[in-house]
Amino acid sequence: MKIKIIIAGFLFLLSVILIGQNLDKPFWGEHDWNGVRYGNIARNYLRYGYWETKFGQIENSGEVKNKEFEYYTHYPPLLPILISFSYKLFGVSEWSTRLVPLLATSGSIVLIFLIGAQIWNMRVGILAGLLVLATPMVLYFGKNPVHESGTLFFILLAFFGYLSTLKRKKYGKIIFILGLVLAEVTAWAGYFLIPAITIVV
């Protein structure tokens, strides 16, 4: 158990170092409009408050009255809410916007290792985690403020909880339900987990 924790910690740290390159780069380029949009929504949570916005994603860029709120409704709101927590702790900046997906992607690498170790063995888990981490698209998109990084983390968390439940571990159901709910309030892809598990079983 101790060796598994040490390996998980090493993979997490390695992921943060490799994916976190240029974390404070200004938002410009091919995909950085995501950081601008969700960062603006996160800043509006701080500006107006969660209750005033009813947890809705306000896209207005200036100070407006609540009757003038323009809502973004294409995705559930958890990503910009988490970014707003990062803003509360570290201030509004590019790196604090990218911190949320960076941690989610690094956590996904750890969960891939843990799932691989649980289904097969630790060697397979380590190899799986390192192979994902070596993927150029993971290194590129892993810190991009988009819903997919958080959704993947929460889906993997739910799946890990599901596997733990099969092994009669007490914490399995709690982790499964927590991961499932958080995946569903992050992106619509979270809703596919239950049908996928049902088909497999």
PDB file of C-alpha atoms in Angstrom:
ATOM      1  CA  MET A   1       0.000   0.000   0.000  1.00  0.00           C
ATOM      2  CA  LYS A   2       2.815   2.442   0.861  1.00  0.00           C
ATOM      3  CA  ILE A   3       4.593   1.784  -2.435  1.00  0.00           C
ATOM      4  CA  LYS A   4       1.347   2.467  -4.315  1.00  0.00           C
ATOM      5  CA  ILE A   5       0.974   5.829  -2.562  1.00  0.00           C
ATOM      6  CA  ILE A   6       4.600   6.729  -3.340  1.00  0.00           C
ATOM      7  CA  ILE A   7       4.158   5.831  -7.036  1.00  0.00           C
ATOM      8  CA  ALA A   8       0.872   7.766  -7.210  1.00  0.00           C
ATOM      9  CA  GLY A   9       2.554  10.805  -5.654  1.00  0.00           C
ATOM     10  CA  PHE A  10       5.494  10.556  -8.066  1.00  0.00           C
ATOM     11  CA  LEU A  11       3.170  10.304 -11.099  1.00  0.00           C
ATOM     12  CA  PHE A  12       1.147  13.283  -9.895  1.00  0.00           C
ATOM     13  CA  LEU A  13       4.247  15.423  -9.371  1.00  0.00           C
ATOM     14  CA  LEU A  14       5.744  14.367 -12.713  1.00  0.00           C
ATOM     15  CA  SER A  15       2.457  15.209 -14.448  1.00  0.00           C
ATOM     16  CA  VAL A  16       2.285  18.650 -12.837  1.00  0.00           C
ATOM     17  CA  ILE A  17       5.874  19.404 -13.898  1.00  0.00           C
ATOM     18  CA  LEU A  18       5.518  18.165 -17.496  1.00  0.00           C
ATOM     19  CA  ILE A  19       2.019  19.462 -18.242  1.00  0.00           C
ATOM     20  CA  GLY A  20       2.459  22.668 -16.249  1.00  0.00           C
ATOM     21  CA  GLN A  21       5.060  24.184 -18.573  1.00  0.00           C
ATOM     22  CA  ASN A  22       4.205  27.820 -19.490  1.00  0.00           C
ATOM     23  CA  LEU A  23       1.283  27.851 -17.074  1.00  0.00           C
ATOM     24  CA  ASP A  24       1.365  31.652 -16.917  1.00  0.00           C
ATOM     25  CA  LYS A  25       1.458  32.207 -20.702  1.00  0.00           C
ATOM     26  CA  PRO A  26      -0.911  35.029 -21.764  1.00  0.00           C
ATOM     27  CA  PHE A  27      -4.157  33.862 -23.350  1.00  0.00           C
ATOM     28  CA  TRP A  28      -3.507  34.039 -27.074  1.00  0.00           C
ATOM     29  CA  GLY A  29      -3.308  31.338 -29.685  1.00  0.00           C
ATOM     30  CA  GLU A  30      -5.357  28.507 -31.113  1.00  0.00           C
ATOM     31  CA  HIS A  31      -7.318  27.307 -28.078  1.00  0.00           C
ATOM     32  CA  ASP A  32      -6.841  30.024 -25.469  1.00  0.00           C
ATOM     33  CA  TRP A  33     -10.281  31.493 -26.061  1.00  0.00           C
ATOM     34  CA  ASN A  34     -11.476  28.781 -23.641  1.00  0.00           C
ATOM     35  CA  GLY A  35      -9.462  30.326 -20.822  1.00  0.00           C
ATOM     36  CA  VAL A  36     -10.861  33.766 -21.636  1.00  0.00           C
ATOM     37  CA  ARG A  37     -14.474  32.597 -21.719  1.00  0.00           C
ATOM     38  CA  TYR A  38     -14.457  30.384 -18.614  1.00  0.00           C
ATOM     39  CA  GLY A  39     -12.154  32.766 -16.767  1.00  0.00           C
ATOM     40  CA  ASN A  40     -14.631  35.580 -17.404  1.00  0.00           C
ATOM     41  CA  ILE A  41     -17.505  33.426 -16.128  1.00  0.00           C
ATOM     42  CA  ALA A  42     -15.455  32.504 -13.047  1.00  0.00           C
ATOM     43  CA  ARG A  43     -14.700  36.172 -12.404  1.00  0.00           C
ATOM     44  CA  ASN A  44     -18.428  36.917 -12.626  1.00  0.00           C
ATOM     45  CA  TYR A  45     -19.067  34.367  -9.865  1.00  0.00           C
ATOM     46  CA  LEU A  46     -16.755  36.423  -7.682  1.00  0.00           C
ATOM     47  CA  ARG A  47     -18.258  39.720  -8.857  1.00  0.00           C
ATOM     48  CA  TYR A  48     -21.947  38.842  -8.375  1.00  0.00           C
ATOM     49  CA  GLY A  49     -21.855  35.852  -6.036  1.00  0.00           C
ATOM     50  CA  TYR A  50     -23.073  32.291  -6.514  1.00  0.00           C
ATOM     51  CA  TRP A  51     -26.572  32.944  -5.158  1.00  0.00           C
ATOM     52  CA  GLU A  52     -27.112  36.097  -7.221  1.00  0.00           C
ATOM     53  CA  THR A  53     -26.196  34.222 -10.393  1.00  0.00           C
ATOM     54  CA  LYS A  54     -28.098  31.106  -9.216  1.00  0.00           C
ATOM     55  CA  PHE A  55     -24.914  29.210 -10.152  1.00  0.00           C
ATOM     56  CA  GLY A  56     -25.600  30.153 -13.770  1.00  0.00           C
ATOM     57  CA  GLN A  57     -22.689  31.007 -16.054  1.00  0.00           C
ATOM     58  CA  ILE A  58     -22.816  34.761 -16.650  1.00  0.00           C
ATOM     59  CA  GLU A  59     -20.972  35.852 -19.799  1.00  0.00           C
ATOM     60  CA  ASN A  60     -21.274  39.636 -19.454  1.00  0.00           C
ATOM     61  CA  SER A  61     -17.851  41.267 -19.448  1.00  0.00           C
ATOM     62  CA  GLY A  62     -18.761  44.467 -17.589  1.00  0.00           C
ATOM     63  CA  GLU A  63     -20.729  45.320 -14.464  1.00  0.00           C
ATOM     64  CA  VAL A  64     -24.455  44.822 -15.218  1.00  0.00           C
ATOM     65  CA  LYS A  65     -27.731  44.429 -13.338  1.00  0.00           C
ATOM     66  CA  ASN A  66     -29.063  40.912 -12.822  1.00  0.00           C
ATOM     67  CA  LYS A  67     -31.858  41.540 -15.331  1.00  0.00           C
ATOM     68  CA  GLU A  68     -29.182  41.962 -17.987  1.00  0.00           C
ATOM     69  CA  PHE A  69     -27.350  38.707 -17.239  1.00  0.00           C
ATOM     70  CA  GLU A  70     -26.458  36.718 -20.355  1.00  0.00           C
ATOM     71  CA  TYR A  71     -26.161  33.022 -19.540  1.00  0.00           C
ATOM     72  CA  TYR A  72     -23.922  30.423 -21.151  1.00  0.00           C
ATOM     73  CA  THR A  73     -25.924  27.193 -21.230  1.00  0.00           C
ATOM     74  CA  HIS A  74     -23.956  24.786 -23.415  1.00  0.00           C
ATOM     75  CA  TYR A  75     -22.246  23.045 -20.477  1.00  0.00           C
ATOM     76  CA  PRO A  76     -22.951  22.433 -16.786  1.00  0.00           C
ATOM     77  CA  PRO A  77     -21.237  25.013 -14.527  1.00  0.00           C
ATOM     78  CA  LEU A  78     -18.664  23.130 -12.423  1.00  0.00           C
ATOM     79  CA  LEU A  79     -15.541  24.111 -14.421  1.00  0.00           C
ATOM     80  CA  PRO A  80     -15.906  27.902 -14.013  1.00  0.00           C
ATOM     81  CA  ILE A  81     -17.032  27.410 -10.408  1.00  0.00           C
ATOM     82  CA  LEU A  82     -13.796  25.546  -9.669  1.00  0.00           C
ATOM     83  CA  ILE A  83     -11.815  28.231 -11.492  1.00  0.00           C
ATOM     84  CA  SER A  84     -13.531  30.856  -9.327  1.00  0.00           C
ATOM     85  CA  PHE A  85     -12.288  28.970  -6.229  1.00  0.00           C
ATOM     86  CA  SER A  86      -8.778  29.148  -7.694  1.00  0.00           C
ATOM     87  CA  TYR A  87      -9.265  32.898  -8.222  1.00  0.00           C
ATOM     88  CA  LYS A  88     -10.340  33.306  -4.603  1.00  0.00           C
ATOM     89  CA  LEU A  89      -7.190  31.567  -3.405  1.00  0.00           C
ATOM     90  CA  PHE A  90      -4.596  32.871  -5.867  1.00  0.00           C
ATOM     91  CA  GLY A  91      -6.116  35.863  -7.633  1.00  0.00           C
ATOM     92  CA  VAL A  92      -7.255  36.236 -11.234  1.00  0.00           C
ATOM     93  CA  SER A  93      -4.495  35.256 -13.667  1.00  0.00           C
ATOM     94  CA  GLU A  94      -3.711  32.930 -16.537  1.00  0.00           C
ATOM     95  CA  TRP A  95      -1.907  30.425 -14.317  1.00  0.00           C
ATOM     96  CA  SER A  96      -4.694  30.304 -11.719  1.00  0.00           C
ATOM     97  CA  THR A  97      -7.156  29.666 -14.576  1.00  0.00           C
ATOM     98  CA  ARG A  98      -5.017  26.820 -15.929  1.00  0.00           C
ATOM     99  CA  LEU A  99      -4.402  25.378 -12.448  1.00  0.00           C
ATOM    100  CA  VAL A 100      -7.787  23.607 -12.323  1.00  0.00           C
ATOM    101  CA  PRO A 101      -7.374  21.565 -15.546  1.00  0.00           C
ATOM    102  CA  LEU A 102      -3.708  20.928 -14.695  1.00  0.00           C
ATOM    103  CA  LEU A 103      -4.654  19.338 -11.364  1.00  0.00           C
ATOM    104  CA  ALA A 104      -7.512  17.408 -12.994  1.00  0.00           C
ATOM    105  CA  THR A 105      -5.249  15.993 -15.727  1.00  0.00           C
ATOM    106  CA  SER A 106      -2.526  15.105 -13.220  1.00  0.00           C
ATOM    107  CA  GLY A 107      -5.162  13.413 -11.069  1.00  0.00           C
ATOM    108  CA  SER A 108      -6.360  11.461 -14.122  1.00  0.00           C
ATOM    109  CA  ILE A 109      -2.835  10.094 -14.667  1.00  0.00           C
ATOM    110  CA  VAL A 110      -2.828   8.885 -11.051  1.00  0.00           C
ATOM    111  CA  LEU A 111      -6.274   7.289 -11.427  1.00  0.00           C
ATOM    112  CA  ILE A 112      -5.208   5.504 -14.628  1.00  0.00           C
ATOM    113  CA  PHE A 113      -2.305   4.058 -12.642  1.00  0.00           C
ATOM    114  CA  LEU A 114      -4.589   3.008  -9.766  1.00  0.00           C
ATOM    115  CA  ILE A 115      -7.182   1.469 -12.086  1.00  0.00           C
ATOM    116  CA  GLY A 116      -4.494  -0.419 -14.016  1.00  0.00           C
ATOM    117  CA  ALA A 117      -2.985  -1.650 -10.738  1.00  0.00           C
ATOM    118  CA  GLN A 118      -6.403  -2.761  -9.485  1.00  0.00           C
ATOM    119  CA  ILE A 119      -7.418  -4.607 -12.662  1.00  0.00           C
ATOM    120  CA  TRP A 120      -3.996  -6.075 -13.493  1.00  0.00           C
ATOM    121  CA  ASN A 121      -0.925  -5.121 -11.452  1.00  0.00           C
ATOM    122  CA  MET A 122       1.254  -2.133 -10.532  1.00  0.00           C
ATOM    123  CA  ARG A 123       3.569  -2.540 -13.515  1.00  0.00           C
ATOM    124  CA  VAL A 124       0.651  -2.306 -15.927  1.00  0.00           C
ATOM    125  CA  GLY A 125      -0.724   0.667 -13.988  1.00  0.00           C
ATOM    126  CA  ILE A 126       2.604   2.528 -14.103  1.00  0.00           C
ATOM    127  CA  LEU A 127       3.009   1.816 -17.823  1.00  0.00           C
ATOM    128  CA  ALA A 128      -0.542   2.979 -18.559  1.00  0.00           C
ATOM    129  CA  GLY A 129      -0.064   6.219 -16.608  1.00  0.00           C
ATOM    130  CA  LEU A 130       3.289   6.981 -18.251  1.00  0.00           C
ATOM    131  CA  LEU A 131       1.988   6.207 -21.749  1.00  0.00           C
ATOM    132  CA  VAL A 132      -0.906   8.628 -21.296  1.00  0.00           C
ATOM    133  CA  LEU A 133       1.455  11.253 -19.873  1.00  0.00           C
ATOM    134  CA  ALA A 134       3.772  10.828 -22.883  1.00  0.00           C
ATOM    135  CA  THR A 135       0.943  11.576 -25.315  1.00  0.00           C
ATOM    136  CA  PRO A 136       1.580  14.970 -26.999  1.00  0.00           C
ATOM    137  CA  MET A 137      -2.125  15.879 -26.921  1.00  0.00           C
ATOM    138  CA  VAL A 138      -2.253  15.332 -23.146  1.00  0.00           C
ATOM    139  CA  LEU A 139       0.815  17.547 -22.703  1.00  0.00           C
ATOM    140  CA  TYR A 140      -0.763  20.208 -24.914  1.00  0.00           C
ATOM    141  CA  PHE A 141      -4.397  20.127 -23.796  1.00  0.00           C
ATOM    142  CA  GLY A 142      -3.820  18.980 -20.208  1.00  0.00           C
ATOM    143  CA  LYS A 143      -3.799  22.521 -18.828  1.00  0.00           C
ATOM    144  CA  ASN A 144      -6.319  24.019 -21.261  1.00  0.00           C
ATOM    145  CA  PRO A 145      -9.346  25.321 -19.307  1.00  0.00           C
ATOM    146  CA  VAL A 146     -11.958  23.066 -20.906  1.00  0.00           C
ATOM    147  CA  HIS A 147     -14.531  20.693 -19.464  1.00  0.00           C
ATOM    148  CA  GLU A 148     -12.956  17.511 -20.781  1.00  0.00           C
ATOM    149  CA  SER A 149     -10.043  17.422 -18.323  1.00  0.00           C
ATOM    150  CA  GLY A 150     -12.331  17.689 -15.294  1.00  0.00           C
ATOM    151  CA  THR A 151     -14.900  15.300 -16.743  1.00  0.00           C
ATOM    152  CA  LEU A 152     -12.250  12.671 -17.437  1.00  0.00           C
ATOM    153  CA  PHE A 153     -10.932  12.953 -13.885  1.00  0.00           C
ATOM    154  CA  PHE A 154     -14.378  12.550 -12.319  1.00  0.00           C
ATOM    155  CA  ILE A 155     -15.347   9.676 -14.662  1.00  0.00           C
ATOM    156  CA  LEU A 156     -12.123   7.856 -13.781  1.00  0.00           C
ATOM    157  CA  LEU A 157     -12.799   8.559 -10.095  1.00  0.00           C
ATOM    158  CA  ALA A 158     -16.288   7.067 -10.419  1.00  0.00           C
ATOM    159  CA  PHE A 159     -14.927   4.045 -12.297  1.00  0.00           C
ATOM    160  CA  PHE A 160     -12.256   3.540  -9.638  1.00  0.00           C
ATOM    161  CA  GLY A 161     -15.013   3.662  -7.014  1.00  0.00           C
ATOM    162  CA  TYR A 162     -17.039   1.147  -9.012  1.00  0.00           C
ATOM    163  CA  LEU A 163     -14.081  -1.262  -9.192  1.00  0.00           C
ATOM    164  CA  SER A 164     -13.493  -0.803  -5.456  1.00  0.00           C
ATOM    165  CA  THR A 165     -17.155  -1.644  -4.800  1.00  0.00           C
ATOM    166  CA  LEU A 166     -16.729  -4.902  -6.736  1.00  0.00           C
ATOM    167  CA  LYS A 167     -13.835  -5.733  -4.407  1.00  0.00           C
ATOM    168  CA  ARG A 168     -16.091  -5.045  -1.395  1.00  0.00           C
ATOM    169  CA  LYS A 169     -14.138  -1.998  -0.272  1.00  0.00           C
ATOM    170  CA  LYS A 170     -16.162   0.253   2.059  1.00  0.00           C
ATOM    171  CA  TYR A 171     -15.233   3.537   0.382  1.00  0.00           C
ATOM    172  CA  GLY A 172     -16.128   2.286  -3.125  1.00  0.00           C
ATOM    173  CA  LYS A 173     -19.777   3.400  -3.217  1.00  0.00           C
ATOM    174  CA  ILE A 174     -19.005   6.874  -1.852  1.00  0.00           C
ATOM    175  CA  ILE A 175     -16.228   7.434  -4.414  1.00  0.00           C
ATOM    176  CA  PHE A 176     -18.426   6.082  -7.216  1.00  0.00           C
ATOM    177  CA  ILE A 177     -21.381   8.360  -6.400  1.00  0.00           C
ATOM    178  CA  LEU A 178     -19.167  11.409  -5.777  1.00  0.00           C
ATOM    179  CA  GLY A 179     -17.273  10.927  -9.054  1.00  0.00           C
ATOM    180  CA  LEU A 180     -20.479  10.309 -10.997  1.00  0.00           C
ATOM    181  CA  VAL A 181     -22.284  13.410  -9.694  1.00  0.00           C
ATOM    182  CA  LEU A 182     -19.251  15.664 -10.227  1.00  0.00           C
ATOM    183  CA  ALA A 183     -18.766  14.291 -13.759  1.00  0.00           C
ATOM    184  CA  GLU A 184     -22.395  15.067 -14.558  1.00  0.00           C
ATOM    185  CA  VAL A 185     -22.160  18.681 -13.353  1.00  0.00           C
ATOM    186  CA  THR A 186     -18.928  19.190 -15.321  1.00  0.00           C
ATOM    187  CA  ALA A 187     -19.955  18.054 -18.827  1.00  0.00           C
ATOM    188  CA  TRP A 188     -22.606  16.023 -20.591  1.00  0.00           C
ATOM    189  CA  ALA A 189     -20.113  13.193 -21.199  1.00  0.00           C
ATOM    190  CA  GLY A 190     -20.475  12.343 -17.498  1.00  0.00           C
ATOM    191  CA  TYR A 191     -23.941  10.960 -18.200  1.00  0.00           C
ATOM    192  CA  PHE A 192     -22.581   8.148 -20.388  1.00  0.00           C
ATOM    193  CA  LEU A 193     -20.840   6.351 -17.523  1.00  0.00           C
ATOM    194  CA  ILE A 194     -23.905   4.562 -16.105  1.00  0.00           C
ATOM    195  CA  PRO A 195     -25.065   3.167 -19.489  1.00  0.00           C
ATOM    196  CA  ALA A 196     -21.459   2.098 -20.270  1.00  0.00           C
ATOM    197  CA  ILE A 197     -21.075   0.234 -16.974  1.00  0.00           C
ATOM    198  CA  THR A 198     -24.550  -1.287 -17.365  1.00  0.00           C
ATOM    199  CA  ILE A 199     -23.723  -2.635 -20.844  1.00  0.00           C
ATOM    200  CA  VAL A 200     -20.393  -4.083 -19.662  1.00  0.00           C
ATOM    201  CA  VAL A 201     -21.996  -5.767 -16.645  1.00  0.00           C
TER     202      VAL A 201
END
